[in-house]
Amino acid sequence: RRESTQLAEDFKGMLTVYAAKALQRGLSPVTIERRGKVLSDLVLKNKANLREPEQIWTYIENKTWDTGSKQIAATAYKDYCRTFKVTIPETLNFNKWATTQKIPYVPLEKDILTLIGGCNRKTAAFVRLLLETGFRSGEAWRLRWDDFNFEALTVTLNAPEKHGTPRQSRISPTL
């Protein structure tokens, strides 16, 4: 019992150092938190030794996770190894679970207008706002009435997401 308590305390200290170094490298807090959860799962739930890459590779390989989750776990562990200078043998392929990115489907404007025509008024206005301005949905939801200038036909985004910049967009009279 005392041994598992010591393991948890040592791990918390290591995780704090990892988080501080990851912040210095410019990783986002959300990414650091997600990677910390993966490392916690490995150490605290499964008693894995993070200094043993073979053990970690086997653990990830045998989990019933989808490929994306395995990729997240492998990336978190590779970052841990980089941070604490743990050497990963060349025989272990932690990139095995990497997914290939595909170009997303972008519908034609006529398809979006067809969608808008089939929506109720509130949803249609929201989708048209996204179409005309290029705002993210979260940005559009945070707009206030005073962000709209119906005389000049503009909308001002003062609260952009993902480190974006505030901007002003023209809107149509239809919107």
N, CA, C and O atoms as a DFTB+ gen file, in Angstrom:
700 C
 N C O
     1  1       0.838      -1.203       0.000
     2  2       0.000       0.000       0.000
     3  2       0.869       1.248       0.000
     4  3       0.615       2.188      -0.753
     5  1       1.887       1.256       0.838
     6  2       2.786       2.401       0.906
     7  2       3.524       2.575      -0.422
     8  3       3.812       3.696      -0.843
     9  1       3.827       1.450      -1.075
    10  2       4.537       1.494      -2.351
    11  2       3.693       2.172      -3.434
    12  3       4.210       2.965      -4.220
    13  1       2.386       1.857      -3.474
    14  2       1.528       2.473      -4.489
    15  2       1.315       3.955      -4.202
    16  3       1.188       4.746      -5.137
    17  1       1.272       4.347      -2.935
    18  2       1.157       5.762      -2.575
    19  2       2.410       6.512      -3.017
    20  3       2.322       7.624      -3.537
    21  1       3.583       5.896      -2.808
    22  2       4.837       6.516      -3.228
    23  2       4.888       6.659      -4.748
    24  3       5.355       7.672      -5.269
    25  1       4.403       5.631      -5.454
    26  2       4.360       5.672      -6.912
    27  2       3.497       6.837      -7.387
    28  3       3.885       7.570      -8.297
    29  1       2.330       7.009      -6.772
    30  2       1.420       8.087      -7.147
    31  2       2.056       9.454      -6.884
    32  3       1.935      10.360      -7.708
    33  1       2.726       9.607      -5.751
    34  2       3.370      10.880      -5.432
    35  2       4.519      11.175      -6.388
    36  3       4.655      12.306      -6.855
    37  1       5.351      10.174      -6.687
    38  2       6.447      10.351      -7.641
    39  2       5.899      10.733      -9.008
    40  3       6.445      11.599      -9.691
    41  1       4.811      10.074      -9.398
    42  2       4.225      10.347     -10.706
    43  2       3.666      11.761     -10.771
    44  3       3.817      12.439     -11.787
    45  1       3.021      12.212      -9.700
    46  2       2.480      13.573      -9.687
    47  2       3.594      14.594      -9.869
    48  3       3.424      15.584     -10.581
    49  1       4.729      14.357      -9.229
    50  2       5.866      15.255      -9.392
    51  2       6.388      15.246     -10.815
    52  3       6.685      16.296     -11.385
    53  1       6.500      14.039     -11.392
    54  2       6.967      13.905     -12.766
    55  2       5.992      14.580     -13.720
    56  3       6.413      15.246     -14.666
    57  1       4.708      14.417     -13.485
    58  2       3.692      15.011     -14.347
    59  2       3.741      16.545     -14.280
    60  3       3.521      17.220     -15.286
    61  1       4.025      17.080     -13.110
    62  2       4.153      18.525     -12.954
    63  2       5.339      19.051     -13.766
    64  3       5.235      20.074     -14.443
    65  1       6.458      18.343     -13.690
    66  2       7.645      18.732     -14.468
    67  2       7.336      18.625     -15.958
    68  3       7.687      19.514     -16.733
    69  1       6.680      17.535     -16.359
    70  2       6.325      17.339     -17.769
    71  2       5.444      18.501     -18.256
    72  3       5.688      19.066     -19.323
    73  1       4.423      18.850     -17.468
    74  2       3.500      19.923     -17.862
    75  2       4.240      21.252     -17.994
    76  3       3.990      22.004     -18.935
    77  1       5.137      21.545     -17.071
    78  2       5.886      22.803     -17.125
    79  2       6.764      22.862     -18.381
    80  3       6.827      23.891     -19.053
    81  1       7.432      21.761     -18.687
    82  2       8.295      21.740     -19.873
    83  2       7.465      21.805     -21.160
    84  3       7.879      22.432     -22.135
    85  1       6.307      21.165     -21.160
    86  2       5.441      21.203     -22.334
    87  2       4.913      22.617     -22.564
    88  3       4.809      23.058     -23.709
    89  1       4.580      23.327     -21.492
    90  2       4.149      24.724     -21.620
    91  2       5.269      25.587     -22.188
    92  3       5.026      26.458     -23.025
    93  1       6.495      25.344     -21.732
    94  2       7.645      26.092     -22.252
    95  2       7.831      25.854     -23.741
    96  3       8.254      26.758     -24.463
    97  1       7.521      24.648     -24.213
    98  2       7.656      24.321     -25.634
    99  2       6.484      24.855     -26.451
   100  3       6.504      24.780     -27.680
   101  1       5.465      25.393     -25.785
   102  2       4.352      26.017     -26.495
   103  2       3.145      25.127     -26.725
   104  3       2.256      25.491     -27.494
   105  1       3.089      23.953     -26.070
   106  2       1.897      23.118     -26.211
   107  2       0.726      23.783     -25.495
   108  3       0.912      24.471     -24.491
   109  1      -0.467      23.576     -26.012
   110  2      -1.644      24.185     -25.394
   111  2      -1.999      23.428     -24.107
   112  3      -1.719      22.234     -23.992
   113  1      -2.607      24.114     -23.154
   114  2      -3.007      23.465     -21.911
   115  2      -3.927      22.259     -22.137
   116  3      -3.851      21.277     -21.399
   117  1      -4.789      22.328     -23.149
   118  2      -5.698      21.213     -23.436
   119  2      -4.901      19.980     -23.881
   120  3      -5.198      18.861     -23.462
   121  1      -3.895      20.187     -24.725
   122  2      -3.052      19.093     -25.184
   123  2      -2.280      18.494     -24.013
   124  3      -2.185      17.273     -23.886
   125  1      -1.736      19.341     -23.170
   126  2      -0.982      18.869     -22.008
   127  2      -1.882      18.063     -21.082
   128  3      -1.476      17.019     -20.572
   129  1      -3.093      18.540     -20.864
   130  2      -4.034      17.826     -19.993
   131  2      -4.369      16.450     -20.567
   132  3      -4.384      15.461     -19.834
   133  1      -4.637      16.381     -21.867
   134  2      -4.975      15.106     -22.516
   135  2      -3.816      14.124     -22.414
   136  3      -4.012      12.952     -22.093
   137  1      -2.605      14.610     -22.688
   138  2      -1.431      13.733     -22.596
   139  2      -1.191      13.297     -21.165
   140  3      -0.789      12.160     -20.919
   141  1      -1.433      14.189     -20.221
   142  2      -1.290      13.826     -18.808
   143  2      -2.255      12.728     -18.403
   144  3      -1.900      11.843     -17.625
   145  1      -3.485      12.778     -18.930
   146  2      -4.463      11.722     -18.628
   147  2      -4.010      10.378     -19.180
   148  3      -4.175       9.344     -18.532
   149  1      -3.438      10.399     -20.382
   150  2      -2.949       9.153     -20.983
   151  2      -1.813       8.584     -20.141
   152  3      -1.803       7.391     -19.838
   153  1      -0.859       9.428     -19.764
   154  2       0.267       8.961     -18.950
   155  2      -0.224       8.471     -17.585
   156  3       0.297       7.488     -17.058
   157  1      -1.218       9.144     -17.014
   158  2      -1.798       8.695     -15.738
   159  2      -2.428       7.321     -15.874
   160  3      -2.285       6.470     -14.996
   161  1      -3.131       7.109     -16.992
   162  2      -3.742       5.803     -17.249
   163  2      -2.672       4.725     -17.297
   164  3      -2.846       3.642     -16.739
   165  1      -1.576       5.020     -17.959
   166  2      -0.494       4.037     -18.071
   167  2       0.111       3.709     -16.715
   168  3       0.325       2.540     -16.391
   169  1       0.385       4.732     -15.930
   170  2       1.112       4.532     -14.675
   171  2       0.202       4.101     -13.532
   172  3       0.451       3.082     -12.888
   173  1      -0.846       4.870     -13.280
   174  2      -1.635       4.633     -12.076
   175  2      -2.609       3.465     -12.209
   176  3      -2.801       2.713     -11.253
   177  1      -3.225       3.302     -13.377
   178  2      -4.187       2.209     -13.542
   179  2      -3.505       0.894     -13.900
   180  3      -3.938      -0.174     -13.467
   181  1      -2.444       0.972     -14.685
   182  2      -1.844      -0.252     -15.214
   183  2      -0.456      -0.528     -14.676
   184  3       0.189      -1.489     -15.097
   185  1       0.014       0.294     -13.757
   186  2       1.314       0.109     -13.121
   187  2       2.435      -0.035     -14.144
   188  3       3.399      -0.767     -13.920
   189  1       2.302       0.668     -15.268
   190  2       3.329       0.611     -16.316
   191  2       4.530       1.443     -15.898
   192  3       4.403       2.434     -15.179
   193  1       5.687       1.025     -16.359
   194  2       6.930       1.746     -16.098
   195  2       7.245       2.580     -17.333
   196  3       7.565       2.034     -18.389
   197  1       7.157       3.895     -17.204
   198  2       7.366       4.771     -18.348
   199  2       8.804       4.761     -18.851
   200  3       9.094       5.301     -19.919
   201  1       9.693       4.158     -18.095
   202  2      11.089       4.038     -18.532
   203  2      11.308       2.768     -19.357
   204  3      12.435       2.477     -19.759
   205  1      10.235       2.010     -19.612
   206  2      10.308       0.758     -20.377
   207  2       9.459       0.884     -21.652
   208  3       8.283       0.521     -21.634
   209  1      10.024       1.387     -22.751
   210  2       9.251       1.598     -23.971
   211  2       8.589       0.331     -24.520
   212  3       7.495       0.396     -25.081
   213  1       9.249      -0.822     -24.361
   214  2       8.654      -2.076     -24.855
   215  2       7.333      -2.371     -24.146
   216  3       6.356      -2.786     -24.769
   217  1       7.325      -2.151     -22.857
   218  2       6.120      -2.383     -22.054
   219  2       4.996      -1.445     -22.497
   220  3       3.846      -1.867     -22.622
   221  1       5.322      -0.193     -22.731
   222  2       4.315       0.783     -23.135
   223  2       3.795       0.458     -24.534
   224  3       2.590       0.518     -24.782
   225  1       4.704       0.114     -25.447
   226  2       4.295      -0.221     -26.808
   227  2       3.333      -1.402     -26.795
   228  3       2.311      -1.374     -27.481
   229  1       3.648      -2.441     -26.021
   230  2       2.785      -3.627     -25.929
   231  2       1.434      -3.256     -25.331
   232  3       0.397      -3.735     -25.788
   233  1       1.446      -2.413     -24.322
   234  2       0.193      -1.986     -23.693
   235  2      -0.705      -1.291     -24.718
   236  3      -1.886      -1.616     -24.837
   237  1      -0.141      -0.336     -25.452
   238  2      -0.938       0.405     -26.442
   239  2      -1.429      -0.549     -27.531
   240  3      -2.588      -0.481     -27.940
   241  1      -0.563      -1.424     -27.993
   242  2      -0.921      -2.372     -29.055
   243  2      -2.089      -3.266     -28.644
   244  3      -2.956      -3.572     -29.464
   245  1      -2.115      -3.681     -27.395
   246  2      -3.127      -4.641     -26.938
   247  2      -4.423      -3.997     -26.456
   248  3      -5.397      -4.704     -26.196
   249  1      -4.457      -2.670     -26.330
   250  2      -5.694      -2.003     -25.926
   251  2      -6.729      -2.129     -27.039
   252  3      -6.377      -2.243     -28.213
   253  1      -7.990      -2.109     -26.670
   254  2      -9.076      -2.206     -27.652
   255  2      -9.519      -0.822     -28.128
   256  3     -10.654      -0.643     -28.568
   257  1      -8.627       0.136     -28.036
   258  2      -8.920       1.491     -28.484
   259  2      -8.964       1.541     -29.999
   260  3      -8.430       0.663     -30.675
   261  1      -9.610       2.582     -30.531
   262  2      -9.544       2.804     -31.976
   263  2      -8.167       3.384     -32.310
   264  3      -7.409       3.763     -31.418
   265  1      -7.861       3.448     -33.593
   266  2      -6.535       3.889     -34.034
   267  2      -6.218       5.306     -33.567
   268  3      -5.078       5.597     -33.204
   269  1      -7.214       6.186     -33.573
   270  2      -6.981       7.566     -33.143
   271  2      -6.560       7.653     -31.679
   272  3      -5.671       8.430     -31.331
   273  1      -7.197       6.856     -30.824
   274  2      -6.843       6.854     -29.403
   275  2      -5.442       6.284     -29.198
   276  3      -4.681       6.771     -28.362
   277  1      -5.112       5.254     -29.964
   278  2      -3.761       4.688     -29.872
   279  2      -2.729       5.711     -30.332
   280  3      -1.639       5.799     -29.768
   281  1      -3.077       6.483     -31.359
   282  2      -2.167       7.515     -31.846
   283  2      -1.942       8.574     -30.768
   284  3      -0.811       9.020     -30.569
   285  1      -2.989       8.977     -30.079
   286  2      -2.870       9.967     -29.005
   287  2      -1.970       9.436     -27.895
   288  3      -1.111      10.157     -27.389
   289  1      -2.169       8.164     -27.514
   290  2      -1.352       7.565     -26.464
   291  2       0.112       7.474     -26.891
   292  3       1.008       7.778     -26.105
   293  1       0.354       7.062     -28.120
   294  2       1.721       6.945     -28.623
   295  2       2.393       8.312     -28.684
   296  3       3.566       8.442     -28.332
   297  1       1.668       9.320     -29.122
   298  2       2.228      10.674     -29.199
   299  2       2.551      11.191     -27.801
   300  3       3.597      11.803     -27.588
   301  1       1.655      10.946     -26.855
   302  2       1.902      11.379     -25.470
   303  2       3.151      10.694     -24.921
   304  3       3.978      11.334     -24.272
   305  1       3.283       9.411     -25.177
   306  2       4.445       8.690     -24.653
   307  2       5.740       9.134     -25.347
   308  3       6.772       9.280     -24.691
   309  1       5.694       9.350     -26.669
   310  2       6.890       9.827     -27.372
   311  2       7.313      11.192     -26.831
   312  3       8.505      11.467     -26.692
   313  1       6.335      12.044     -26.528
   314  2       6.648      13.356     -25.975
   315  2       7.251      13.224     -24.577
   316  3       8.175      13.955     -24.220
   317  1       6.718      12.283     -23.789
   318  2       7.287      12.012     -22.468
   319  2       8.749      11.591     -22.618
   320  3       9.616      12.084     -21.897
   321  1       9.022      10.674     -23.558
   322  2      10.388      10.185     -23.768
   323  2      11.313      11.317     -24.200
   324  3      12.461      11.381     -23.760
   325  1      10.825      12.203     -25.050
   326  2      11.624      13.351     -25.483
   327  2      11.914      14.265     -24.297
   328  3      13.027      14.772     -24.155
   329  1      10.923      14.469     -23.456
   330  2      11.076      15.367     -22.312
   331  2      12.064      14.820     -21.284
   332  3      12.894      15.563     -20.759
   333  1      11.973      13.512     -20.998
   334  2      12.797      12.916     -19.949
   335  2      13.959      12.087     -20.492
   336  3      14.587      11.324     -19.758
   337  1      14.236      12.246     -21.790
   338  2      15.377      11.604     -22.437
   339  2      15.391      10.081     -22.255
   340  3      16.412       9.485     -21.913
   341  1      14.232       9.477     -22.494
   342  2      14.116       8.018     -22.511
   343  2      14.307       7.583     -23.959
   344  3      13.617       8.076     -24.851
   345  1      15.230       6.671     -24.195
   346  2      15.520       6.224     -25.550
   347  2      14.525       5.144     -25.974
   348  3      14.323       4.153     -25.272
   349  1      13.914       5.356     -27.126
   350  2      12.988       4.372     -27.687
   351  2      13.768       3.553     -28.715
   352  3      14.308       4.120     -29.665
   353  1      13.836       2.230     -28.542
   354  2      14.549       1.394     -29.517
   355  2      13.948       1.543     -30.915
   356  3      12.739       1.719     -31.067
   357  1      14.800       1.471     -31.921
   358  2      14.345       1.620     -33.298
   359  2      13.391       0.505     -33.713
   360  3      12.632       0.669     -34.668
   361  1      13.419      -0.622     -33.011
   362  2      12.539      -1.741     -33.357
   363  2      11.090      -1.475     -32.976
   364  3      10.188      -2.165     -33.451
   365  1      10.858      -0.481     -32.123
   366  2       9.486      -0.149     -31.710
   367  2       8.962       0.980     -32.580
   368  3       9.559       2.055     -32.633
   369  1       7.862       0.745     -33.255
   370  2       7.288       1.739     -34.154
   371  2       6.077       2.389     -33.497
   372  3       4.950       1.918     -33.645
   373  1       6.322       3.474     -32.769
   374  2       5.218       4.192     -32.133
   375  2       4.422       5.005     -33.147
   376  3       3.373       5.558     -32.817
   377  1       4.924       5.079     -34.386
   378  2       4.185       5.773     -35.442
   379  2       3.220       4.840     -36.159
   380  3       2.535       5.249     -37.097
   381  1       3.164       3.599     -35.723
   382  2       2.308       2.585     -36.345
   383  2       0.850       3.025     -36.399
   384  3       0.132       2.697     -37.344
   385  1       0.420       3.758     -35.399
   386  2      -0.996       4.104     -35.286
   387  2      -1.313       5.468     -35.874
   388  3      -2.444       5.940     -35.755
   389  1      -0.339       6.112     -36.507
   390  2      -0.568       7.431     -37.083
   391  2      -1.615       7.327     -38.194
   392  3      -1.565       6.430     -39.036
   393  1      -2.537       8.241     -38.173
   394  2      -3.582       8.257     -39.195
   395  2      -3.201       9.243     -40.291
   396  3      -2.492      10.219     -40.047
   397  1      -3.669       8.981     -41.469
   398  2      -3.394       9.907     -42.564
   399  2      -4.515      10.931     -42.632
   400  3      -5.692      10.599     -42.494
   401  1      -4.133      12.160     -42.845
   402  2      -5.135      13.212     -42.940
   403  2      -5.664      13.271     -44.364
   404  3      -4.922      13.117     -45.334
   405  1      -6.949      13.495     -44.456
   406  2      -7.598      13.596     -45.754
   407  2      -8.136      15.005     -45.931
   408  3      -8.452      15.690     -44.958
   409  1      -8.234      15.422     -47.160
   410  2      -8.834      16.717     -47.441
   411  2     -10.327      16.603     -47.132
   412  3     -10.997      15.701     -47.635
   413  1     -10.847      17.508     -46.313
   414  2     -12.261      17.401     -45.941
   415  2     -13.183      17.723     -47.121
   416  3     -12.815      18.435     -48.055
   417  1     -14.374      17.179     -47.039
   418  2     -15.395      17.477     -48.036
   419  2     -15.892      18.895     -47.807
   420  3     -16.264      19.256     -46.690
   421  1     -15.898      19.686     -48.847
   422  2     -16.425      21.044     -48.776
   423  2     -17.599      21.119     -49.744
   424  3     -17.413      21.013     -50.957
   425  1     -18.801      21.301     -49.219
   426  2     -19.970      21.330     -50.103
   427  2     -19.979      22.579     -50.982
   428  3     -19.400      23.608     -50.633
   429  1     -20.634      22.468     -52.104
   430  2     -20.806      23.612     -52.998
   431  2     -21.796      24.595     -52.373
   432  3     -22.628      24.209     -51.552
   433  1     -21.701      25.846     -52.760
   434  2     -22.596      26.866     -52.212
   435  2     -24.053      26.534     -52.503
   436  3     -24.920      26.766     -51.661
   437  1     -24.335      25.987     -53.702
   438  2     -25.728      25.646     -54.030
   439  2     -26.249      24.547     -53.096
   440  3     -27.434      24.536     -52.765
   441  1     -25.382      23.626     -52.669
   442  2     -25.795      22.583     -51.724
   443  2     -26.110      23.182     -50.355
   444  3     -27.059      22.765     -49.690
   445  1     -25.307      24.161     -49.940
   446  2     -25.550      24.826     -48.654
   447  2     -26.848      25.619     -48.711
   448  3     -27.618      25.625     -47.751
   449  1     -27.090      26.289     -49.838
   450  2     -28.333      27.046     -49.984
   451  2     -29.548      26.121     -49.980
   452  3     -30.606      26.490     -49.472
   453  1     -29.401      24.923     -50.541
   454  2     -30.479      23.932     -50.483
   455  2     -30.730      23.516     -49.037
   456  3     -31.876      23.385     -48.608
   457  1     -29.644      23.310     -48.290
   458  2     -29.766      22.969     -46.871
   459  2     -30.477      24.087     -46.115
   460  3     -31.382      23.830     -45.321
   461  1     -30.065      25.320     -46.365
   462  2     -30.684      26.475     -45.692
   463  2     -32.179      26.532     -45.998
   464  3     -32.988      26.838     -45.122
   465  1     -32.535      26.236     -47.241
   466  2     -33.946      26.269     -47.635
   467  2     -34.793      25.237     -46.904
   468  3     -36.003      25.417     -46.765
   469  1     -34.179      24.167     -46.440
   470  2     -34.915      23.125     -45.735
   471  2     -34.923      23.273     -44.223
   472  3     -35.515      22.449     -43.526
   473  1     -34.273      24.314     -43.701
   474  2     -34.177      24.507     -42.246
   475  2     -35.259      25.461     -41.747
   476  3     -35.861      26.205     -42.521
   477  1     -35.491      25.419     -40.429
   478  2     -36.381      26.418     -39.845
   479  2     -35.666      27.770     -39.855
   480  3     -34.467      27.830     -40.127
   481  1     -36.381      28.842     -39.565
   482  2     -35.831      30.193     -39.715
   483  2     -34.592      30.435     -38.859
   484  3     -33.625      31.030     -39.334
   485  1     -34.607      29.990     -37.619
   486  2     -33.476      30.235     -36.719
   487  2     -32.229      29.498     -37.212
   488  3     -31.148      30.084     -37.269
   489  1     -32.371      28.229     -37.564
   490  2     -31.239      27.440     -38.051
   491  2     -30.761      27.974     -39.393
   492  3     -29.558      28.042     -39.644
   493  1     -31.693      28.353     -40.252
   494  2     -31.331      28.899     -41.566
   495  2     -30.505      30.175     -41.410
   496  3     -29.522      30.368     -42.127
   497  1     -30.893      31.037     -40.489
   498  2     -30.145      32.276     -40.267
   499  2     -28.740      31.966     -39.746
   500  3     -27.769      32.605     -40.150
   501  1     -28.639      30.999     -38.862
   502  2     -27.339      30.614     -38.301
   503  2     -26.429      30.058     -39.395
   504  3     -25.271      30.464     -39.500
   505  1     -26.933      29.143     -40.201
   506  2     -26.126      28.539     -41.267
   507  2     -25.739      29.591     -42.305
   508  3     -24.614      29.586     -42.803
   509  1     -26.655      30.482     -42.628
   510  2     -26.338      31.545     -43.592
   511  2     -25.249      32.464     -43.014
   512  3     -24.364      32.899     -43.751
   513  1     -25.302      32.758     -41.734
   514  2     -24.270      33.563     -41.094
   515  2     -22.903      32.886     -41.232
   516  3     -21.914      33.543     -41.556
   517  1     -22.851      31.587     -40.988
   518  2     -21.593      30.847     -41.142
   519  2     -21.112      30.896     -42.589
   520  3     -19.927      31.100     -42.849
   521  1     -22.031      30.708     -43.520
   522  2     -21.689      30.726     -44.940
   523  2     -21.121      32.079     -45.366
   524  3     -20.093      32.142     -46.040
   525  1     -21.785      33.146     -44.974
   526  2     -21.390      34.469     -45.440
   527  2     -20.143      35.016     -44.751
   528  3     -19.393      35.787     -45.351
   529  1     -19.918      34.629     -43.510
   530  2     -18.815      35.237     -42.754
   531  2     -17.608      34.321     -42.603
   532  3     -16.488      34.801     -42.432
   533  1     -17.821      33.008     -42.666
   534  2     -16.721      32.084     -42.415
   535  2     -16.413      31.935     -40.937
   536  3     -15.375      31.375     -40.582
   537  1     -17.295      32.425     -40.058
   538  2     -17.086      32.298     -38.619
   539  2     -17.208      30.827     -38.215
   540  3     -17.911      30.051     -38.862
   541  1     -16.524      30.466     -37.155
   542  2     -16.721      29.154     -36.544
   543  2     -18.062      29.192     -35.805
   544  3     -18.547      30.261     -35.436
   545  1     -18.648      28.021     -35.597
   546  2     -19.963      28.002     -34.957
   547  2     -19.908      28.598     -33.550
   548  3     -20.826      29.314     -33.149
   549  1     -18.845      28.312     -32.796
   550  2     -18.714      28.872     -31.449
   551  2     -18.605      30.382     -31.469
   552  3     -19.121      31.066     -30.585
   553  1     -17.926      30.900     -32.488
   554  2     -17.808      32.352     -32.629
   555  2     -19.173      32.959     -32.923
   556  3     -19.540      33.990     -32.359
   557  1     -19.922      32.308     -33.812
   558  2     -21.252      32.816     -34.173
   559  2     -22.190      32.787     -32.971
   560  3     -22.978      33.715     -32.792
   561  1     -22.125      31.751     -32.149
   562  2     -23.015      31.667     -30.986
   563  2     -22.737      32.772     -29.980
   564  3     -23.640      33.201     -29.262
   565  1     -21.490      33.235     -29.923
   566  2     -21.137      34.268     -28.940
   567  2     -21.422      35.687     -29.414
   568  3     -21.223      36.639     -28.660
   569  1     -21.881      35.843     -30.639
   570  2     -22.206      37.190     -31.129
   571  2     -23.351      37.781     -30.318
   572  3     -24.246      37.073     -29.857
   573  1     -23.296      39.109     -30.156
   574  2     -24.373      39.823     -29.471
   575  2     -25.033      40.748     -30.475
   576  3     -24.485      41.011     -31.545
   577  1     -26.214      41.239     -30.126
   578  2     -26.944      42.109     -31.059
   579  2     -26.132      43.327     -31.455
   580  3     -26.192      43.770     -32.602
   581  1     -25.365      43.880     -30.502
   582  2     -24.612      45.088     -30.840
   583  2     -23.393      44.800     -31.730
   584  3     -22.696      45.733     -32.130
   585  1     -23.129      43.535     -32.043
   586  2     -22.075      43.193     -33.005
   587  2     -22.571      43.341     -34.443
   588  3     -21.771      43.364     -35.378
   589  1     -23.878      43.441     -34.617
   590  2     -24.473      43.572     -35.954
   591  2     -24.755      45.041     -36.251
   592  3     -25.268      45.770     -35.402
   593  1     -24.418      45.459     -37.453
   594  2     -24.771      46.792     -37.937
   595  2     -25.593      46.562     -39.199
   596  3     -25.049      46.354     -40.283
   597  1     -26.917      46.603     -39.036
   598  2     -27.807      46.283     -40.150
   599  2     -27.886      47.409     -41.179
   600  3     -28.293      47.175     -42.317
   601  1     -27.507      48.616     -40.797
   602  2     -27.486      49.717     -41.759
   603  2     -26.285      49.585     -42.695
   604  3     -26.409      49.783     -43.904
   605  1     -25.111      49.245     -42.125
   606  2     -23.904      49.094     -42.943
   607  2     -23.746      47.659     -43.454
   608  3     -22.825      47.359     -44.214
   609  1     -24.660      46.774     -43.026
   610  2     -24.625      45.354     -43.396
   611  2     -23.281      44.716     -43.051
   612  3     -22.624      44.111     -43.897
   613  1     -22.887      44.871     -41.766
   614  2     -21.656      44.253     -41.279
   615  2     -21.917      43.571     -39.944
   616  3     -22.864      43.891     -39.226
   617  1     -21.048      42.625     -39.643
   618  2     -21.051      41.978     -38.334
   619  2     -19.604      41.964     -37.857
   620  3     -18.693      41.656     -38.625
   621  1     -19.398      42.298     -36.586
   622  2     -18.063      42.385     -36.010
   623  2     -17.846      41.243     -35.041
   624  3     -18.637      41.032     -34.122
   625  1     -16.766      40.508     -35.254
   626  2     -16.401      39.404     -34.371
   627  2     -15.330      39.904     -33.417
   628  3     -14.188      40.129     -33.816
   629  1     -15.701      40.077     -32.160
   630  2     -14.756      40.558     -31.152
   631  2     -14.214      39.441     -30.273
   632  3     -13.284      39.670     -29.498
   633  1     -14.773      38.236     -30.374
   634  2     -14.337      37.123     -29.528
   635  2     -13.993      35.904     -30.392
   636  3     -14.716      34.908     -30.371
   637  1     -12.890      35.978     -31.152
   638  2     -12.534      34.850     -32.020
   639  2     -12.032      33.651     -31.214
   640  3     -11.557      33.791     -30.087
   641  1     -12.150      32.479     -31.819
   642  2     -11.661      31.244     -31.199
   643  2     -10.272      30.912     -31.724
   644  3      -9.836      31.448     -32.743
   645  1      -9.590      30.032     -31.024
   646  2      -8.304      29.461     -31.456
   647  2      -7.288      30.521     -31.848
   648  3      -6.658      30.432     -32.903
   649  1      -7.134      31.509     -31.004
   650  2      -6.132      32.555     -31.188
   651  2      -6.323      33.338     -32.480
   652  3      -5.360      33.870     -33.033
   653  1      -7.565      33.412     -32.967
   654  2      -7.854      34.185     -34.167
   655  2      -7.824      35.674     -33.867
   656  3      -7.650      36.085     -32.720
   657  1      -7.991      36.461     -34.889
   658  2      -8.000      37.903     -34.711
   659  2      -9.418      38.436     -34.883
   660  3     -10.185      37.900     -35.684
   661  1      -9.772      39.468     -34.154
   662  2     -11.087      40.089     -34.347
   663  2     -11.207      40.575     -35.786
   664  3     -10.227      41.006     -36.393
   665  1     -12.418      40.501     -36.319
   666  2     -12.609      40.911     -37.717
   667  2     -14.058      41.350     -37.943
   668  3     -14.959      41.087     -37.147
   669  1     -14.221      42.016     -39.046
   670  2     -15.548      42.498     -39.432
   671  2     -15.874      41.932     -40.807
   672  3     -15.028      41.942     -41.700
   673  1     -17.096      41.439     -40.980
   674  2     -17.507      40.849     -42.251
   675  2     -18.773      41.513     -42.754
   676  3     -19.621      41.959     -41.982
   677  1     -18.873      41.564     -44.075
   678  2     -20.102      42.077     -44.694
   679  2     -21.132      40.958     -44.705
   680  3     -20.792      39.781     -44.831
   681  1     -22.396      41.346     -44.571
   682  2     -23.495      40.367     -44.636
   683  2     -24.506      40.851     -45.674
   684  3     -24.577      42.036     -45.999
   685  1     -25.275      39.905     -46.175
   686  2     -26.253      40.245     -47.200
   687  2     -27.529      40.779     -46.562
   688  3     -27.773      40.539     -45.379
   689  1     -28.344      41.495     -47.325
   690  2     -29.643      41.943     -46.809
   691  2     -30.530      40.752     -46.471
   692  3     -31.376      40.842     -45.582
   693  1     -30.344      39.628     -47.180
   694  2     -31.144      38.429     -46.898
   695  2     -30.909      37.924     -45.481
   696  3     -31.843      37.529     -44.783
   697  1     -29.663      37.945     -45.075
   698  2     -29.335      37.481     -43.712
   699  2     -29.969      38.406     -42.699
   700  3     -29.820      38.198     -41.495
